[in-house]
JSON list of C-alpha atoms in Angstrom, two decimals:
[
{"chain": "S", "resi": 1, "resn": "UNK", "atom": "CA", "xyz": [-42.23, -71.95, 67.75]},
{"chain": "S", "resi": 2, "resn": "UNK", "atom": "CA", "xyz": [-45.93, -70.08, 67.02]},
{"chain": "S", "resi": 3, "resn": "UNK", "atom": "CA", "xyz": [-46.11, -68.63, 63.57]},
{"chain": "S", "resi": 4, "resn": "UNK", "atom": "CA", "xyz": [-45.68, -65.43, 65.30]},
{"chain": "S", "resi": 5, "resn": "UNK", "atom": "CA", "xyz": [-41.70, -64.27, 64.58]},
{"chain": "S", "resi": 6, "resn": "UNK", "atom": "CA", "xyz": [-39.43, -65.04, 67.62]},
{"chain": "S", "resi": 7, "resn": "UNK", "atom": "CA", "xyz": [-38.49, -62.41, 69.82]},
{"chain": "S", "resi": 8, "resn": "UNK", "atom": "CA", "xyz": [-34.78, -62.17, 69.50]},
{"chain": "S", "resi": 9, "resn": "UNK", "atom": "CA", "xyz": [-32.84, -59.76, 72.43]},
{"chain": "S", "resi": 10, "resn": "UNK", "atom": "CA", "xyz": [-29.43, -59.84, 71.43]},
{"chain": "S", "resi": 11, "resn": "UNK", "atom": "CA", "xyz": [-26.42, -58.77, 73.90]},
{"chain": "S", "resi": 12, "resn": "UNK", "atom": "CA", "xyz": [-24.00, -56.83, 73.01]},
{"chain": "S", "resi": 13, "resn": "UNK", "atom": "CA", "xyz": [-20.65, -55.21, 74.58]},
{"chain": "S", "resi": 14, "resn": "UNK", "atom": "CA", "xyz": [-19.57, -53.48, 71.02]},
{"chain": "S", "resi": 15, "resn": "UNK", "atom": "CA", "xyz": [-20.10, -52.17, 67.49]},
{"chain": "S", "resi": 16, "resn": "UNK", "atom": "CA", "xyz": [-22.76, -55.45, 67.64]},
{"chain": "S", "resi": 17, "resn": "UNK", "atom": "CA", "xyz": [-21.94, -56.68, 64.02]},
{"chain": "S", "resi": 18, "resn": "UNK", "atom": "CA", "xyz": [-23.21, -59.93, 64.62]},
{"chain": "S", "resi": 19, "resn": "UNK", "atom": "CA", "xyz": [-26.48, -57.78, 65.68]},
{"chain": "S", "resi": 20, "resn": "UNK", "atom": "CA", "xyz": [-26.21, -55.70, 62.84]},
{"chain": "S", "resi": 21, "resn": "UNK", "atom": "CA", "xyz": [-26.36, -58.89, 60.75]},
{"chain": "S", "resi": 22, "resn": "UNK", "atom": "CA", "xyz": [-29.36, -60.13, 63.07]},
{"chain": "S", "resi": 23, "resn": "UNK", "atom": "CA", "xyz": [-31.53, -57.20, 62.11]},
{"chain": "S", "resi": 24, "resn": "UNK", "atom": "CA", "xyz": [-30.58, -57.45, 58.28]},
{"chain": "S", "resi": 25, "resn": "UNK", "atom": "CA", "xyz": [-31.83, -61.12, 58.30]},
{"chain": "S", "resi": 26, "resn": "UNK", "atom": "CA", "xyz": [-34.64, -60.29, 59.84]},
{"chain": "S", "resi": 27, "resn": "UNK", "atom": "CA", "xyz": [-36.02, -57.48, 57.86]},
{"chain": "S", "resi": 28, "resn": "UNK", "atom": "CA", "xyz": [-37.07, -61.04, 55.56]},
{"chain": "S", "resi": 29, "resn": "UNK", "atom": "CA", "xyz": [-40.32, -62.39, 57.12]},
{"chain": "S", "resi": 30, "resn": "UNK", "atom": "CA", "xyz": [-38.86, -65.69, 56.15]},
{"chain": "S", "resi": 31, "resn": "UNK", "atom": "CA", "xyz": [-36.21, -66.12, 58.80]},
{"chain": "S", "resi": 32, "resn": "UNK", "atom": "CA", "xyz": [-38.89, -66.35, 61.62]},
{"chain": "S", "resi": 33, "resn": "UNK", "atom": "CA", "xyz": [-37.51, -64.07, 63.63]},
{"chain": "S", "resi": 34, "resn": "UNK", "atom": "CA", "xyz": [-37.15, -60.46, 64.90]},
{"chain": "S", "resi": 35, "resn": "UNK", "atom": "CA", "xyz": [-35.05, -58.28, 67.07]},
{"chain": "S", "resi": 36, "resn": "UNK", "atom": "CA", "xyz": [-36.82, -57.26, 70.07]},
{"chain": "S", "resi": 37, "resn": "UNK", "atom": "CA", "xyz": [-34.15, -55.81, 71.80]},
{"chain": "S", "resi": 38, "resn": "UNK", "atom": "CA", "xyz": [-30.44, -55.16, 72.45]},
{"chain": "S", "resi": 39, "resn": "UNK", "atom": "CA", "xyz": [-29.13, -55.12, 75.68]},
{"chain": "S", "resi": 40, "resn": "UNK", "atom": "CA", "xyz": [-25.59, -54.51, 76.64]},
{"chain": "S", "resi": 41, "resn": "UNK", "atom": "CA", "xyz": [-23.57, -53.77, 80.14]},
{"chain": "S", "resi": 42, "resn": "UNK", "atom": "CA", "xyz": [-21.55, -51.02, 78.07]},
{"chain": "S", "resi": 43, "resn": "UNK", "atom": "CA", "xyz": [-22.81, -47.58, 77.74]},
{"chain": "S", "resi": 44, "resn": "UNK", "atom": "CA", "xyz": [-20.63, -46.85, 75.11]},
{"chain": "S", "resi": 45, "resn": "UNK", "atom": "CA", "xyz": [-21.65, -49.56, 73.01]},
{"chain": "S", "resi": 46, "resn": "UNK", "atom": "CA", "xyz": [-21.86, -48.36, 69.37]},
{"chain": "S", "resi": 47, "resn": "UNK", "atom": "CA", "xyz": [-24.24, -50.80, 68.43]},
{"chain": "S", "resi": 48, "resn": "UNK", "atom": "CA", "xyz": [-26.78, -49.21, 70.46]},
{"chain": "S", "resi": 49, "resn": "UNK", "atom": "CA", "xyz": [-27.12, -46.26, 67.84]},
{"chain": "S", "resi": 50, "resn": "UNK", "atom": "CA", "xyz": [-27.35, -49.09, 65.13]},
{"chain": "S", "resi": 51, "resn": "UNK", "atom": "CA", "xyz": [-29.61, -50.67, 67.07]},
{"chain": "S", "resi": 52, "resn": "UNK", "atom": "CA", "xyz": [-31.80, -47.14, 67.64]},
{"chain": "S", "resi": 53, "resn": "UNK", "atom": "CA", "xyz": [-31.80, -46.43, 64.07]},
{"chain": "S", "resi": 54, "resn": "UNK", "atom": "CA", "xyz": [-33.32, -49.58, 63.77]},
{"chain": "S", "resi": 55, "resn": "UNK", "atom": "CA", "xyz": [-36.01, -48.78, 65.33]},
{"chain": "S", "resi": 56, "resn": "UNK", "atom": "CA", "xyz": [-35.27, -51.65, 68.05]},
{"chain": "S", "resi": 57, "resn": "UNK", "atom": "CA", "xyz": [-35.32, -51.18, 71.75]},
{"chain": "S", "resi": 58, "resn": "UNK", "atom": "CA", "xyz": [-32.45, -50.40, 73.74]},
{"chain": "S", "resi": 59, "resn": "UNK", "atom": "CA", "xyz": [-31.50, -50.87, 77.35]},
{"chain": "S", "resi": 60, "resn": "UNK", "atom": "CA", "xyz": [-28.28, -50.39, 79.03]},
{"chain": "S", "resi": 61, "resn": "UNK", "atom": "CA", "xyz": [-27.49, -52.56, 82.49]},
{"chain": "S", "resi": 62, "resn": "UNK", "atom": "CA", "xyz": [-23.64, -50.98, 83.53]},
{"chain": "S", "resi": 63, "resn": "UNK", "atom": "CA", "xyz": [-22.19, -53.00, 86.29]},
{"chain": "S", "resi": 64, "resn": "UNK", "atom": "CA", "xyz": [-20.60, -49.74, 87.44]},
{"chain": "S", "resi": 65, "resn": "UNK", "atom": "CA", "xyz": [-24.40, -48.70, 88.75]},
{"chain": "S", "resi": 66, "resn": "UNK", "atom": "CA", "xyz": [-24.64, -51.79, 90.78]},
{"chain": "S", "resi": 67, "resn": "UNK", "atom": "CA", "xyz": [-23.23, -52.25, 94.15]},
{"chain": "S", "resi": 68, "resn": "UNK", "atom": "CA", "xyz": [-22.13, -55.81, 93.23]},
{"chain": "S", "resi": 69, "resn": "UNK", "atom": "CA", "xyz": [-22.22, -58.81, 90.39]},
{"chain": "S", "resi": 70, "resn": "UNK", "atom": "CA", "xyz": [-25.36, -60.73, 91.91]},
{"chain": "S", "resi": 71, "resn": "UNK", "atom": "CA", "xyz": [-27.50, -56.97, 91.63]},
{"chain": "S", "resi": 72, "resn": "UNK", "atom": "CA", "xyz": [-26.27, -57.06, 88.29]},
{"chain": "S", "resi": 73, "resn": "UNK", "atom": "CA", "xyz": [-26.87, -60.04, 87.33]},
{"chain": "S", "resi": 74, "resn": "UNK", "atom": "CA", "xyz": [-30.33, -60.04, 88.54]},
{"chain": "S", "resi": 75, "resn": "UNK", "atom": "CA", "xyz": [-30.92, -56.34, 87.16]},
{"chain": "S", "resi": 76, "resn": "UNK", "atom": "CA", "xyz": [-29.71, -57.95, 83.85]},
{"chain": "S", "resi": 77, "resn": "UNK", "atom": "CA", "xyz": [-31.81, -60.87, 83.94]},
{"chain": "S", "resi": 78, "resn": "UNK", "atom": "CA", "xyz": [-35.05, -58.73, 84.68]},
{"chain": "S", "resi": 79, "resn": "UNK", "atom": "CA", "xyz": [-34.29, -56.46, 81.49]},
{"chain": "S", "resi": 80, "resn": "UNK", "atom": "CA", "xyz": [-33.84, -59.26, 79.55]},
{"chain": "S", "resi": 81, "resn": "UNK", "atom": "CA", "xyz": [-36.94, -60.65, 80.97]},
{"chain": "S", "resi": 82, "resn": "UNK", "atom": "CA", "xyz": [-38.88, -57.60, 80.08]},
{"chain": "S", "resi": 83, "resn": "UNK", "atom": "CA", "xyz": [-38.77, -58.35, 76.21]},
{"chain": "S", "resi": 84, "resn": "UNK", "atom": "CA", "xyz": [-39.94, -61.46, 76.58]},
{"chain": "S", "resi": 85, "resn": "UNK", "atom": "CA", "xyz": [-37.38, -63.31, 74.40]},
{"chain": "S", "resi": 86, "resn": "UNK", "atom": "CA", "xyz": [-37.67, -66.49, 72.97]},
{"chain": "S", "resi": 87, "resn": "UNK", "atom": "CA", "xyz": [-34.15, -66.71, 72.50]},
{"chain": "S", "resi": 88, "resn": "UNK", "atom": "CA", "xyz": [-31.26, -64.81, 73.90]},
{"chain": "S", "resi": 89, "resn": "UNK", "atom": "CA", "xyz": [-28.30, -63.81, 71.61]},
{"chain": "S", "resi": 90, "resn": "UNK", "atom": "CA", "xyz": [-24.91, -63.33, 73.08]},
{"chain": "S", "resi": 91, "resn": "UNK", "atom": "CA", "xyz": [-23.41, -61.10, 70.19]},
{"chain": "S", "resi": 92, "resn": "UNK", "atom": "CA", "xyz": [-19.71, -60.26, 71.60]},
{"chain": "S", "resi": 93, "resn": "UNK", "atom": "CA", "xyz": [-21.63, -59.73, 74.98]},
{"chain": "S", "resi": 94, "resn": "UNK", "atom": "CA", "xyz": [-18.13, -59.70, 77.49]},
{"chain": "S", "resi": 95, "resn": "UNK", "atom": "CA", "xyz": [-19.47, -60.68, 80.49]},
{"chain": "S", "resi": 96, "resn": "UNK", "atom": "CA", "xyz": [-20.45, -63.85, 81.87]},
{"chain": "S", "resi": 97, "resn": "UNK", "atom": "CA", "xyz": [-24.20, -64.39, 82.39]},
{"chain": "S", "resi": 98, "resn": "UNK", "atom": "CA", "xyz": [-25.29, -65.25, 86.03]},
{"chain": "S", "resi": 99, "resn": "UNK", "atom": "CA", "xyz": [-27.70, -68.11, 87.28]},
{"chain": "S", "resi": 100, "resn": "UNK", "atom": "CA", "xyz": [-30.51, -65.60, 87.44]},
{"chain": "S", "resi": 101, "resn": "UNK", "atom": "CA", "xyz": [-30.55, -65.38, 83.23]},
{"chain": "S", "resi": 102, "resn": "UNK", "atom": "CA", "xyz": [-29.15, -68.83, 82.99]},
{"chain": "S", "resi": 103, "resn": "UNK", "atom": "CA", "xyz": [-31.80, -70.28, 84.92]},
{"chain": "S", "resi": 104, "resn": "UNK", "atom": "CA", "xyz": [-34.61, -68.10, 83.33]},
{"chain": "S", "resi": 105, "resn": "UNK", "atom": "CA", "xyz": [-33.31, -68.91, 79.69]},
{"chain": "S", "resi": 106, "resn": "UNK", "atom": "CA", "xyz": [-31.86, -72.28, 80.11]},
{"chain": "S", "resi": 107, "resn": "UNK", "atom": "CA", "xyz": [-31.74, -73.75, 76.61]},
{"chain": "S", "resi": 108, "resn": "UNK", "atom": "CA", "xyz": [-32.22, -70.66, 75.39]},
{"chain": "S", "resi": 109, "resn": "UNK", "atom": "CA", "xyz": [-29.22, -68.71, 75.01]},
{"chain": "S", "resi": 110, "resn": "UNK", "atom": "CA", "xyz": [-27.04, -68.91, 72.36]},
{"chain": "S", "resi": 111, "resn": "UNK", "atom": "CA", "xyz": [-23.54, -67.57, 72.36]},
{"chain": "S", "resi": 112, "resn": "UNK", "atom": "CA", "xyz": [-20.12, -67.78, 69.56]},
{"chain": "S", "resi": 113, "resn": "UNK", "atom": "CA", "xyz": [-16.67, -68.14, 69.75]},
{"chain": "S", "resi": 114, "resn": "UNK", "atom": "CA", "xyz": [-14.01, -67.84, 67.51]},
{"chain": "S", "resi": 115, "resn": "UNK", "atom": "CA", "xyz": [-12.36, -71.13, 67.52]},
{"chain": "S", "resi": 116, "resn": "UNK", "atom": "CA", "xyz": [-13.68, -75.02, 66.83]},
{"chain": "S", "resi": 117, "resn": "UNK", "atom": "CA", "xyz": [-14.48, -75.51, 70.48]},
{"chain": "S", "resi": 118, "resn": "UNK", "atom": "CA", "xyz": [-13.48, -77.46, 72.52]},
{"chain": "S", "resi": 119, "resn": "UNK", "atom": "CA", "xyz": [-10.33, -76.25, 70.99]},
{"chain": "S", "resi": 120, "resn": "UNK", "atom": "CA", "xyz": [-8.95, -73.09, 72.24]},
{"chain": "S", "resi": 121, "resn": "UNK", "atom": "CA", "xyz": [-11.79, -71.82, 74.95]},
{"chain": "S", "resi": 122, "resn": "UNK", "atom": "CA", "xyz": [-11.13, -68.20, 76.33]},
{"chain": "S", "resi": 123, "resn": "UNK", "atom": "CA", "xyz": [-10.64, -65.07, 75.29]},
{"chain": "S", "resi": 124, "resn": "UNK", "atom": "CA", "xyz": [-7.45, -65.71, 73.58]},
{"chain": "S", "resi": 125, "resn": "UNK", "atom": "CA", "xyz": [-8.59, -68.50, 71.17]},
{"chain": "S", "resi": 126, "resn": "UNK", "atom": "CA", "xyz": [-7.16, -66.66, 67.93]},
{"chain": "S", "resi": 127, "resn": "UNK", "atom": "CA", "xyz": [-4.18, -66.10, 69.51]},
{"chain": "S", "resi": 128, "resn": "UNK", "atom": "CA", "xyz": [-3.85, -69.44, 70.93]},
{"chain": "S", "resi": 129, "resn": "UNK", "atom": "CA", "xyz": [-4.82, -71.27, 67.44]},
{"chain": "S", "resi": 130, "resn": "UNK", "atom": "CA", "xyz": [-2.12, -69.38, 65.65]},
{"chain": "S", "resi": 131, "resn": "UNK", "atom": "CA", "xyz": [0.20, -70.59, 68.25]},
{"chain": "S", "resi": 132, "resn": "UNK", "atom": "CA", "xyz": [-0.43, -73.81, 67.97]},
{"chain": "S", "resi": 133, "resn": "UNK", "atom": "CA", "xyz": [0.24, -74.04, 64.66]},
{"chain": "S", "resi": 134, "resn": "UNK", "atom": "CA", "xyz": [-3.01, -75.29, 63.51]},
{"chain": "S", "resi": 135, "resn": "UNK", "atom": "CA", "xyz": [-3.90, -75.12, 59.85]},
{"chain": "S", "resi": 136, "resn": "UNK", "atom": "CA", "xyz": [-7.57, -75.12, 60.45]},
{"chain": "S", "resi": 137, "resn": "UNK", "atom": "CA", "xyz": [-9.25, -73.10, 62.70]},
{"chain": "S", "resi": 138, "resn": "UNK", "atom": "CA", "xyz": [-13.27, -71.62, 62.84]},
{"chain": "S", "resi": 139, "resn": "UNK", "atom": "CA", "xyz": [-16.24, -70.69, 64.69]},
{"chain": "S", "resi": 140, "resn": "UNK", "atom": "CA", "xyz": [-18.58, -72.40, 67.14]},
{"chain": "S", "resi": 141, "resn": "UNK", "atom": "CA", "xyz": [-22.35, -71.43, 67.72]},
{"chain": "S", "resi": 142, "resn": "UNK", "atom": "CA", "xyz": [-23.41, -73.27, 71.34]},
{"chain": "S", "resi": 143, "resn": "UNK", "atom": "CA", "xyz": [-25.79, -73.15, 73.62]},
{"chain": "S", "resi": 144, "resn": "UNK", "atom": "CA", "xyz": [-24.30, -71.00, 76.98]},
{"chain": "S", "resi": 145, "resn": "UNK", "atom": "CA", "xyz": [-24.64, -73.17, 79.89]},
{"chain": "S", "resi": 146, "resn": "UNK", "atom": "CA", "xyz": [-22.70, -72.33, 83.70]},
{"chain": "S", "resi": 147, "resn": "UNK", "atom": "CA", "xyz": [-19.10, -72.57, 82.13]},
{"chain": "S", "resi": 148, "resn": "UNK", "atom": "CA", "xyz": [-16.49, -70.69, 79.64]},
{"chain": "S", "resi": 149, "resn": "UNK", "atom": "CA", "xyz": [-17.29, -72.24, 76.12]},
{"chain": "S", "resi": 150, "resn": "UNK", "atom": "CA", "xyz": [-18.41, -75.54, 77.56]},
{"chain": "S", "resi": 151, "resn": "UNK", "atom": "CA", "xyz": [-22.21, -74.86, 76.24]},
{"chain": "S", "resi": 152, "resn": "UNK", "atom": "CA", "xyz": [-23.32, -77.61, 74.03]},
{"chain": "S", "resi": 153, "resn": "UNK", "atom": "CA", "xyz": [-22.37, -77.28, 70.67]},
{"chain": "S", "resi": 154, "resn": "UNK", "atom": "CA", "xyz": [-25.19, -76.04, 67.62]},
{"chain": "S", "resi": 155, "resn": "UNK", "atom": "CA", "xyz": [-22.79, -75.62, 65.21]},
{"chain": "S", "resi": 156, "resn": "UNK", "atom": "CA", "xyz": [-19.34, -75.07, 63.39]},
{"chain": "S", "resi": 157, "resn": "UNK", "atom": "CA", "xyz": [-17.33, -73.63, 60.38]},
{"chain": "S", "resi": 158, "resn": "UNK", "atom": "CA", "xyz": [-13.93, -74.08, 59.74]},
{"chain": "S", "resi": 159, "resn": "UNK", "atom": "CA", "xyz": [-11.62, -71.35, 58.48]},
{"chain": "S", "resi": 160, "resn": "UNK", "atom": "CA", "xyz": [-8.15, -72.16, 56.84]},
{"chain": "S", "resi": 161, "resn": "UNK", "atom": "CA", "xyz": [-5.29, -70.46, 58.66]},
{"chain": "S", "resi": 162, "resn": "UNK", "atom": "CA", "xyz": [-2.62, -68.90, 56.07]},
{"chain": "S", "resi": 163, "resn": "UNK", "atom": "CA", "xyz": [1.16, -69.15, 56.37]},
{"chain": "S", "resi": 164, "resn": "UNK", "atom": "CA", "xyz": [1.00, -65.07, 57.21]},
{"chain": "S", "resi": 165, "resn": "UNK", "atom": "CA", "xyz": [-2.16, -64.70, 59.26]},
{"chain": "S", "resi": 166, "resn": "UNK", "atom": "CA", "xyz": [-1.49, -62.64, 62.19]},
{"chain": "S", "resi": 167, "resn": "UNK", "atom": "CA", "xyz": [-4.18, -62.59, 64.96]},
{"chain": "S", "resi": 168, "resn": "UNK", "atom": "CA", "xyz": [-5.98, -59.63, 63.18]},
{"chain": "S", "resi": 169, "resn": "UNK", "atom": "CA", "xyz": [-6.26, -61.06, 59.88]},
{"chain": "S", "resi": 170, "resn": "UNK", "atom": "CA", "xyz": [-7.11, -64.49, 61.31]},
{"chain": "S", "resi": 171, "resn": "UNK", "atom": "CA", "xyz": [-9.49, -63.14, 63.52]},
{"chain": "S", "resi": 172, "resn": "UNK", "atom": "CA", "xyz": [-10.96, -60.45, 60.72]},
{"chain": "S", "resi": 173, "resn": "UNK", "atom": "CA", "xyz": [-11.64, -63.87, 58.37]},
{"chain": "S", "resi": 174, "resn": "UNK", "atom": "CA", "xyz": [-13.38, -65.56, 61.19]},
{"chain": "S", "resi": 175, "resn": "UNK", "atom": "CA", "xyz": [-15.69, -63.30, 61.79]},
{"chain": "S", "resi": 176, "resn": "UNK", "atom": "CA", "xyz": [-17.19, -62.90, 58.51]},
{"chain": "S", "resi": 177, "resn": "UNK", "atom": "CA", "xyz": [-17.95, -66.38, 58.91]},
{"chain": "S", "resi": 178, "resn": "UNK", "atom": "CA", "xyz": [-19.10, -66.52, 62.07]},
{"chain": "S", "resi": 179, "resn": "UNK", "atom": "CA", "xyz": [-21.70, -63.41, 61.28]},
{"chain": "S", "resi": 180, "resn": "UNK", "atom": "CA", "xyz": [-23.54, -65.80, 58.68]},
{"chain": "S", "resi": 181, "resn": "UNK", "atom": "CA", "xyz": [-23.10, -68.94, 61.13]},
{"chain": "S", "resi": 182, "resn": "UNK", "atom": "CA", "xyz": [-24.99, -67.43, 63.55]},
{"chain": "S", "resi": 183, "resn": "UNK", "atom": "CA", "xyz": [-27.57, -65.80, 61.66]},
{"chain": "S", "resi": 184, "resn": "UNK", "atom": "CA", "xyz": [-28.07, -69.42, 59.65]},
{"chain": "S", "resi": 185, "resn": "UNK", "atom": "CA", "xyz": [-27.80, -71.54, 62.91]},
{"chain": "S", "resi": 186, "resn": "UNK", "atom": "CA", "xyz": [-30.82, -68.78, 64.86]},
{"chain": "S", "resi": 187, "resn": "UNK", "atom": "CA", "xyz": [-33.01, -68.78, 61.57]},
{"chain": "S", "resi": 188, "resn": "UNK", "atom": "CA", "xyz": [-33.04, -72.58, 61.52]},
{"chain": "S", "resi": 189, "resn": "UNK", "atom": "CA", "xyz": [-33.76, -72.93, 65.34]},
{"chain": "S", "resi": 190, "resn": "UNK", "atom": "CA", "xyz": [-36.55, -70.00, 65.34]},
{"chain": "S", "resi": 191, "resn": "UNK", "atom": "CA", "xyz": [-38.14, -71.89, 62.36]},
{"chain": "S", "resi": 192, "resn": "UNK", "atom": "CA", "xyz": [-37.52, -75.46, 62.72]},
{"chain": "S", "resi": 193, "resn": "UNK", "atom": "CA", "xyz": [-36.62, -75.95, 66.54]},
{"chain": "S", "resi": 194, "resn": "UNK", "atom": "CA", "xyz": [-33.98, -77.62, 68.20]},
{"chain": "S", "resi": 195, "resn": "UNK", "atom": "CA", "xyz": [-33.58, -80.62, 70.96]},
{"chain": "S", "resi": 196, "resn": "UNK", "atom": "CA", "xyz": [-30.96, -81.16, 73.55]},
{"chain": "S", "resi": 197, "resn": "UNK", "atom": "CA", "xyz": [-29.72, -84.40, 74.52]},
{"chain": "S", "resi": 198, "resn": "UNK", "atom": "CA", "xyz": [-27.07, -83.82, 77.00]},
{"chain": "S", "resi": 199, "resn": "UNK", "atom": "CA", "xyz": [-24.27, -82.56, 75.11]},
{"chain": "S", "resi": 200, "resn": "UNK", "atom": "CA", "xyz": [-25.66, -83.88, 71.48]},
{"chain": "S", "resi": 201, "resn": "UNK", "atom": "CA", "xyz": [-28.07, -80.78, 69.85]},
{"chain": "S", "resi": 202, "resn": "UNK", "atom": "CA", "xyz": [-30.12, -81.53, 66.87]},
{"chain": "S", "resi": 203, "resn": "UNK", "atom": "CA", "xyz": [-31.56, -78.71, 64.70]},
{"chain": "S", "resi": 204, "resn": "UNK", "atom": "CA", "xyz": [-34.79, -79.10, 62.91]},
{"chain": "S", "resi": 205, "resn": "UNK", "atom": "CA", "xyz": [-36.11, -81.14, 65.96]},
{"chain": "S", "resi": 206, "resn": "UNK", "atom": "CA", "xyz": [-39.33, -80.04, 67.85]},
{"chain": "S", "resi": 207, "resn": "UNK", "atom": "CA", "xyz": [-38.51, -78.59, 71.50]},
{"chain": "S", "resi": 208, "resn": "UNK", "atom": "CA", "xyz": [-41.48, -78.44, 74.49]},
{"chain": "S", "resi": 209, "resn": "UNK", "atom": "CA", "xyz": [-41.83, -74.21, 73.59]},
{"chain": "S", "resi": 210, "resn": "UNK", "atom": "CA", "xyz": [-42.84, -75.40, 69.74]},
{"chain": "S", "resi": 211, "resn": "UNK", "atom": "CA", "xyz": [-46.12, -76.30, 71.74]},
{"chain": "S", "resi": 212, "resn": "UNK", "atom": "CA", "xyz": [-46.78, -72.62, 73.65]}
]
């Protein structure tokens, strides 16, 4: 990256925690990066008064405005566009991205998930660890590529799964940790890069937009 901080837009579909934890980080000039923006498809969103109170911009992209998914997804890619990110931060965004972002920002997007991928993909991966019967379970920070968790993977942290976890508490513990994993994995990237290799990511490696 420049020595400018990194433009950050983070998307968000809820109370944007992850964001929230996004904005605190950055408030240090030493994380090398800010929040430009947080988008979201959800007018509702109550991140977007955190957000506002912030000080950060704000734009809301409904899918119920459009007359299909491809408008969207095109009318979400240009608003992302807009802000001129250098990385895009899918925060508990609940919608899939379509080529138009993914081909603007390929490389660029980073997403989470609340399970050690590529264990328990989907929306039900809490649920889905607990039945299972695993004794370890976690968080995954990837890169968002065309599929459903497939992204390659920038990171992990495991969480211990307790005799009397139910999907809440499980899911409550996992979080916590996967608010610092993200904001750890996105401060190293912003300041130290990061290289792709097919599936195999390496942080702290120079990428072709350390140059611009």
């Amino acid at each position: 990256m420049t020595n400018r901080p990194a433009r950050l837009v983070v998307l968000i579909s809820g109370a944007g925690s992850i964001m929230s934890a996004l904005v605190d980080a950055s408030r240090d000039v030493e994380f090398g990066a800010t929040v430009a923006a947080v988008v979201t498809e959800n007018p509702n969103a109550g991140g977007l008064s955190v957000a506002a109170a912030s000080g950060i911009p704000t734009a809301v992209v409904a899918l119920a405005d459009f007359p299909d998914r491809l408008t969207w997804d095109r009318a979400l890619a240009r608003t992302i566009d807009a802000f001129e990110p250098d990385l895009v931060v899918c925060a508990g965004f609940m919608k899939l991205l379509g080529e138009p972002t993914l081909a603007a920002h390929a490389g660029r997007i980073v997403n989470t998930h609340p399970a050690l991928l590529p264990a328990f993909p989907g929306a039900k991966a809490v649920a889905d660890a607990l039945a299972a019967g695993v004794k370890v379970t976690g968080c995954t920070v990837m890169l968002v590529d065309e599929g459903v968790d497939t992204g390659p993977i920038l990171a992990q942290a495991a969480v211990e799964v307790r005799d009397d976890d139910t999907r809440a508490t499980l899911h409550d513990r996992i979080k916590n940790v996967e608010r610092d994993l993200v904001v750890s994995t996105v401060g190293t990237m912003v300041r130290a890069g990061w290289a792709i290799d097919g599936r195999i990511t390496r942080l702290g490696q120079h990428t072709r937009r350390d140059k611009e």
